PDB file of C-alpha atoms in Angstrom:
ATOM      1  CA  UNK U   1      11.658 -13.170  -4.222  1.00 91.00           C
ATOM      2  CA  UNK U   2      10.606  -9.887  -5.251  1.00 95.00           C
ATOM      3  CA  UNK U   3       9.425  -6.874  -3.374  1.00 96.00           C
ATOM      4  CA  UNK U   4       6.393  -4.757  -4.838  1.00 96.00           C
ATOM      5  CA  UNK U   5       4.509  -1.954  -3.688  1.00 95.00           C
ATOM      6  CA  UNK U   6       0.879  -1.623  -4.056  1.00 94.00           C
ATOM      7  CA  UNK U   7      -0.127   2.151  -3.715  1.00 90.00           C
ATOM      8  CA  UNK U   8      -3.618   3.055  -2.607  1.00 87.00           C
ATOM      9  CA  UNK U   9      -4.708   6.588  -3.901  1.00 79.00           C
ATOM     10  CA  UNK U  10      -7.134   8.841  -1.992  1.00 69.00           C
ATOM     11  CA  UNK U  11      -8.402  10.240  -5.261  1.00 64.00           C
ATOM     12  CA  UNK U  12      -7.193  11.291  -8.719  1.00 62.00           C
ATOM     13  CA  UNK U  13      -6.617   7.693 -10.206  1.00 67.00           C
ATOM     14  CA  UNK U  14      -8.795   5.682 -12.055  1.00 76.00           C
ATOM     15  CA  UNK U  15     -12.326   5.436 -10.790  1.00 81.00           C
ATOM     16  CA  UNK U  16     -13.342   2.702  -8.271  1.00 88.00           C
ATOM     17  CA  UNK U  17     -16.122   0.199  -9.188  1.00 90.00           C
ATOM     18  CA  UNK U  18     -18.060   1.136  -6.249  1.00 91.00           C
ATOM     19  CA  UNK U  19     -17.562   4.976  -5.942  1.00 87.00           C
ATOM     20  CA  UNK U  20     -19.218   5.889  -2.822  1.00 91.00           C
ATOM     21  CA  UNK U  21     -16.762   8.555  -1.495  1.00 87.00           C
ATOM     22  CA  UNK U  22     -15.619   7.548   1.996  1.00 85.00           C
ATOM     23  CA  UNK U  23     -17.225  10.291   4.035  1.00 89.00           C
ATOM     24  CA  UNK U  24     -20.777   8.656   2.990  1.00 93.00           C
ATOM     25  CA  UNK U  25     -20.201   5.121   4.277  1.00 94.00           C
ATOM     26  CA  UNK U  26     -21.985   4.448   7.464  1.00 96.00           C
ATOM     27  CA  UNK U  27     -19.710   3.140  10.511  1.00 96.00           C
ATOM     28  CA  UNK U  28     -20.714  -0.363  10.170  1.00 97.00           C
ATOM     29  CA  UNK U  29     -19.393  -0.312   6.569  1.00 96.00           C
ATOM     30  CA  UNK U  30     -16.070   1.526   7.179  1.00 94.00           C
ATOM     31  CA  UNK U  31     -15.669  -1.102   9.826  1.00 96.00           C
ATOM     32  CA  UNK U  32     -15.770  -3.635   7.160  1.00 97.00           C
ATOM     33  CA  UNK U  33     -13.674  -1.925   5.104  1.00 94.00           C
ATOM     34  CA  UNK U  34     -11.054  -1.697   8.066  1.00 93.00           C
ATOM     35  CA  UNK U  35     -11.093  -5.275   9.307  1.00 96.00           C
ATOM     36  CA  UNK U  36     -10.891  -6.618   6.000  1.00 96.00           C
ATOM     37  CA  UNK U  37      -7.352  -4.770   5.070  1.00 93.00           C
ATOM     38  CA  UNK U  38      -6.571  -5.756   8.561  1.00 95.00           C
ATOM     39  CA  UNK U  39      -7.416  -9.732   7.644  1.00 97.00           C
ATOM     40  CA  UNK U  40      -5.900  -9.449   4.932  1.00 96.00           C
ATOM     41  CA  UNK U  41      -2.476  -8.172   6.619  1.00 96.00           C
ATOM     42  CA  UNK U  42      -2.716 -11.134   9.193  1.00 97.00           C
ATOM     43  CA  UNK U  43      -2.475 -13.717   6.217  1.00 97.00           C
ATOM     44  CA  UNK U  44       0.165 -12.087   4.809  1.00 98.00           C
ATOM     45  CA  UNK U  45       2.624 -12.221   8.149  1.00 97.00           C
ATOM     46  CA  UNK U  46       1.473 -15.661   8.482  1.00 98.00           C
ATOM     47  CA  UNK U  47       2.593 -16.416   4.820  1.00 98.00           C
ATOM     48  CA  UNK U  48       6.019 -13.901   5.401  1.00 98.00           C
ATOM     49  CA  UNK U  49       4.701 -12.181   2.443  1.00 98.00           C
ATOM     50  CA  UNK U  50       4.102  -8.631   4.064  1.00 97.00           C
ATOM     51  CA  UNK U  51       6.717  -5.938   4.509  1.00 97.00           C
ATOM     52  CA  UNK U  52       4.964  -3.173   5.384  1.00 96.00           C
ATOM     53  CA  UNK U  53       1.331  -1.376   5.648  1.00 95.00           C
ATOM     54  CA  UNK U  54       0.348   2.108   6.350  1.00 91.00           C
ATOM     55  CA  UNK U  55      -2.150   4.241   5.453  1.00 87.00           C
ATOM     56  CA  UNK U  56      -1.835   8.093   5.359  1.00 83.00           C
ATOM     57  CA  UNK U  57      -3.198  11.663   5.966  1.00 79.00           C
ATOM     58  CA  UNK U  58      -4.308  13.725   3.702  1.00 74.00           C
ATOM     59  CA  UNK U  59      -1.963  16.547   5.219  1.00 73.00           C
ATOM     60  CA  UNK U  60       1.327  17.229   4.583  1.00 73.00           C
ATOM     61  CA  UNK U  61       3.953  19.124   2.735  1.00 71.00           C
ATOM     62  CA  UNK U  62       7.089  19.618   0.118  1.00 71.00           C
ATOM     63  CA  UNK U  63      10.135  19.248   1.699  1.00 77.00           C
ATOM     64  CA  UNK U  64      13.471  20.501  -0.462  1.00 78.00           C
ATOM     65  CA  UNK U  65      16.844  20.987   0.080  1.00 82.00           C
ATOM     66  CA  UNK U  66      17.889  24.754  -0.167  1.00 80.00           C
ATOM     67  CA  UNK U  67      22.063  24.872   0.209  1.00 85.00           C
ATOM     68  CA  UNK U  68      24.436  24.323   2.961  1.00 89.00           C
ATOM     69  CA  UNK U  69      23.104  26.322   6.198  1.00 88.00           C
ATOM     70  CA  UNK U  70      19.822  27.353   4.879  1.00 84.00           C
ATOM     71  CA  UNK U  71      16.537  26.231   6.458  1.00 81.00           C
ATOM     72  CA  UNK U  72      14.963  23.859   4.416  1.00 81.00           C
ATOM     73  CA  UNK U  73      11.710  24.742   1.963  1.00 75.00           C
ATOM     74  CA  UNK U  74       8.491  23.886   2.715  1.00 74.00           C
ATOM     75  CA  UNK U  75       5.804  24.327   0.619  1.00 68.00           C
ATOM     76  CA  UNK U  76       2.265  23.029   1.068  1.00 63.00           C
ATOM     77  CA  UNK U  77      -0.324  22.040   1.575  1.00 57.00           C
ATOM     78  CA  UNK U  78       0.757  19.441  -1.096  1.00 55.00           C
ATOM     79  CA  UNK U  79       0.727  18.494  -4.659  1.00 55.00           C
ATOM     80  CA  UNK U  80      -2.211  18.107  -7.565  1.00 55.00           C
ATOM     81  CA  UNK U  81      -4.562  15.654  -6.322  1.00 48.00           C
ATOM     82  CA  UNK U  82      -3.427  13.301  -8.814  1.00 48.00           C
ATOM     83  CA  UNK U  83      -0.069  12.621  -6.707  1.00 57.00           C
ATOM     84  CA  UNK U  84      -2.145  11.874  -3.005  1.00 72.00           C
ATOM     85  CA  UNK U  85      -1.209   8.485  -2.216  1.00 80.00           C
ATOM     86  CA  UNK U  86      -4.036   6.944   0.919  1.00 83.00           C
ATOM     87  CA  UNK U  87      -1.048   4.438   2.136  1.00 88.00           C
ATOM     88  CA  UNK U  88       0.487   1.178   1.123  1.00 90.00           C
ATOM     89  CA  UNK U  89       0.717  -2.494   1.351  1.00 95.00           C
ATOM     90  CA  UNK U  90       4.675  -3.480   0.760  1.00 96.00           C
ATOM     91  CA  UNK U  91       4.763  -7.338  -0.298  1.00 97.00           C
ATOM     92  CA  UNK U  92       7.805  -9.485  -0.934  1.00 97.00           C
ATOM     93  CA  UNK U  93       6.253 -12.474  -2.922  1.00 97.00           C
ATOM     94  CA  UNK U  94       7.971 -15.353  -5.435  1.00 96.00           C
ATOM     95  CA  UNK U  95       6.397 -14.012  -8.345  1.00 95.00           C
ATOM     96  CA  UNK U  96       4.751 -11.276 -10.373  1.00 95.00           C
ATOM     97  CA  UNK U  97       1.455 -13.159 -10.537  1.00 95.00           C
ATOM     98  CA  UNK U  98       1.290 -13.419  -7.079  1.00 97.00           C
ATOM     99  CA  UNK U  99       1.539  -9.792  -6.259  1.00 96.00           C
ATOM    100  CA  UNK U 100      -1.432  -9.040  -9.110  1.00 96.00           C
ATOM    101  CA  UNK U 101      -3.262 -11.894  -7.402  1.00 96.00           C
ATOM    102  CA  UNK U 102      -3.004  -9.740  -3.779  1.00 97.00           C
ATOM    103  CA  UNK U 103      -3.344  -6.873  -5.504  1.00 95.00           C
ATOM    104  CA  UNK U 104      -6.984  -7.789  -6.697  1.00 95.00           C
ATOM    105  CA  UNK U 105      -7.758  -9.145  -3.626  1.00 95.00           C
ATOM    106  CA  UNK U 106      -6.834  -5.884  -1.586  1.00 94.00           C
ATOM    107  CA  UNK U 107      -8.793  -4.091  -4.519  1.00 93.00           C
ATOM    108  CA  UNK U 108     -12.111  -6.200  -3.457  1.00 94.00           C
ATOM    109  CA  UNK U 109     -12.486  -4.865  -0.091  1.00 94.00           C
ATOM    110  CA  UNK U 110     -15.489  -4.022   1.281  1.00 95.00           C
ATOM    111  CA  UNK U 111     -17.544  -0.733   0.461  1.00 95.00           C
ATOM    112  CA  UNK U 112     -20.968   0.605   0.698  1.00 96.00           C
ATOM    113  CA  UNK U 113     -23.034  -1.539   0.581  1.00 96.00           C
ATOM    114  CA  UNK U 114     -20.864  -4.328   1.126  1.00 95.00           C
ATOM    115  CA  UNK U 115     -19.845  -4.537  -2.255  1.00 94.00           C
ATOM    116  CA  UNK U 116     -16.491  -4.796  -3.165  1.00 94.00           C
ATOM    117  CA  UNK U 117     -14.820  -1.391  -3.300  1.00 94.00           C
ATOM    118  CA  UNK U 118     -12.917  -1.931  -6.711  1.00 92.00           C
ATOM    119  CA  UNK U 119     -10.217   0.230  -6.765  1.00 90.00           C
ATOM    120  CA  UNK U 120      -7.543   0.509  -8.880  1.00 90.00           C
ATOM    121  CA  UNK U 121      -4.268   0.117  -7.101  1.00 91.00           C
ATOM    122  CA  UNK U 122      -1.152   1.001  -8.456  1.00 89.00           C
ATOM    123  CA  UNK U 123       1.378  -1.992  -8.162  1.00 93.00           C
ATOM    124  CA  UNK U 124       5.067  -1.593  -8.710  1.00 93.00           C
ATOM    125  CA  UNK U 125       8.138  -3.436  -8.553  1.00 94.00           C
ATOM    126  CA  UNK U 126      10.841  -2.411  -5.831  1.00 94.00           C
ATOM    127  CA  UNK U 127      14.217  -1.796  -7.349  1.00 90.00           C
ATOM    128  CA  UNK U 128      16.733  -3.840  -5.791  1.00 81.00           C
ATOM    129  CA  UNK U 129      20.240  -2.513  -5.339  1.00 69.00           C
ATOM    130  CA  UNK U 130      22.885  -3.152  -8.591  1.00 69.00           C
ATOM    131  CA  UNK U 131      25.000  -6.491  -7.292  1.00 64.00           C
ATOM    132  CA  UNK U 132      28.124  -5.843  -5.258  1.00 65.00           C
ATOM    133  CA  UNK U 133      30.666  -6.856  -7.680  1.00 69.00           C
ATOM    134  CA  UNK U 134      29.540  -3.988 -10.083  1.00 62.00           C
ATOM    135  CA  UNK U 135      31.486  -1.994 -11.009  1.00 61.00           C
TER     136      UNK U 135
END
């Protein structure tokens, strides 16, 4: 079993099939949108396949380390647009196939319209730790 991450951008990425940007869908369509992540979550804890799901602000900040005693940096509001991640669906499935399989399938959701949305979701492979007898 592997553990991948599928990454869901708020903009920046590639283009969606069906780019209606999210402050023009009506509520009935955002509702769709909504339950059908939410479905889709519910299968996944009834197959043990899901991890972890969030989704995310658009606020927030750069957080460094600045020495021994010294307050940390902040600096904000945040990064290019490029790097704004919308949340995540964390999967743990028997094979890489699988995860592109769920991977589509989160990608058709439901947009204006009721089309599909079509996004492009980044999917990536969660590095495991090196084996305990390394060394």
């Amino acid at each position: 079993m592997a553990k991948y991450l599928m990454l869901k951008h708020y903009r920046g990425g590639r283009p969606s099939v069906n780019s209606v940007p999210m402050d023009q869908l009506t509520p009935d369509e955002w509702a769709a949108h909504v339950q059908y992540m939410a479905d889709m979550e519910e299968r996944l804890i009834a197959s043990g396949e899901l991890v972890s799901s969030e989704g995310l602000s658009m606020g927030g900040a750069w957080v460094r380390f600045d020495g021994e005693g010294r307050p940390p940096v902040v600096d904000g509001p945040f990064a290019e647009t490029k790097d704004l991640i919308a949340g995540w669906m964390m999967i743990e499935v028997d094979s890489y196939q699988r995860a592109v399989d769920l991977a589509s399938e989160l990608s058709a959701a439901p947009w204006a319209g009721g089309t599909p949305l079509g996004e492009w979701l980044e999917l990536r492979e969660v590095m495991s730790a090196p084996p305990a007898d390394a060394g």
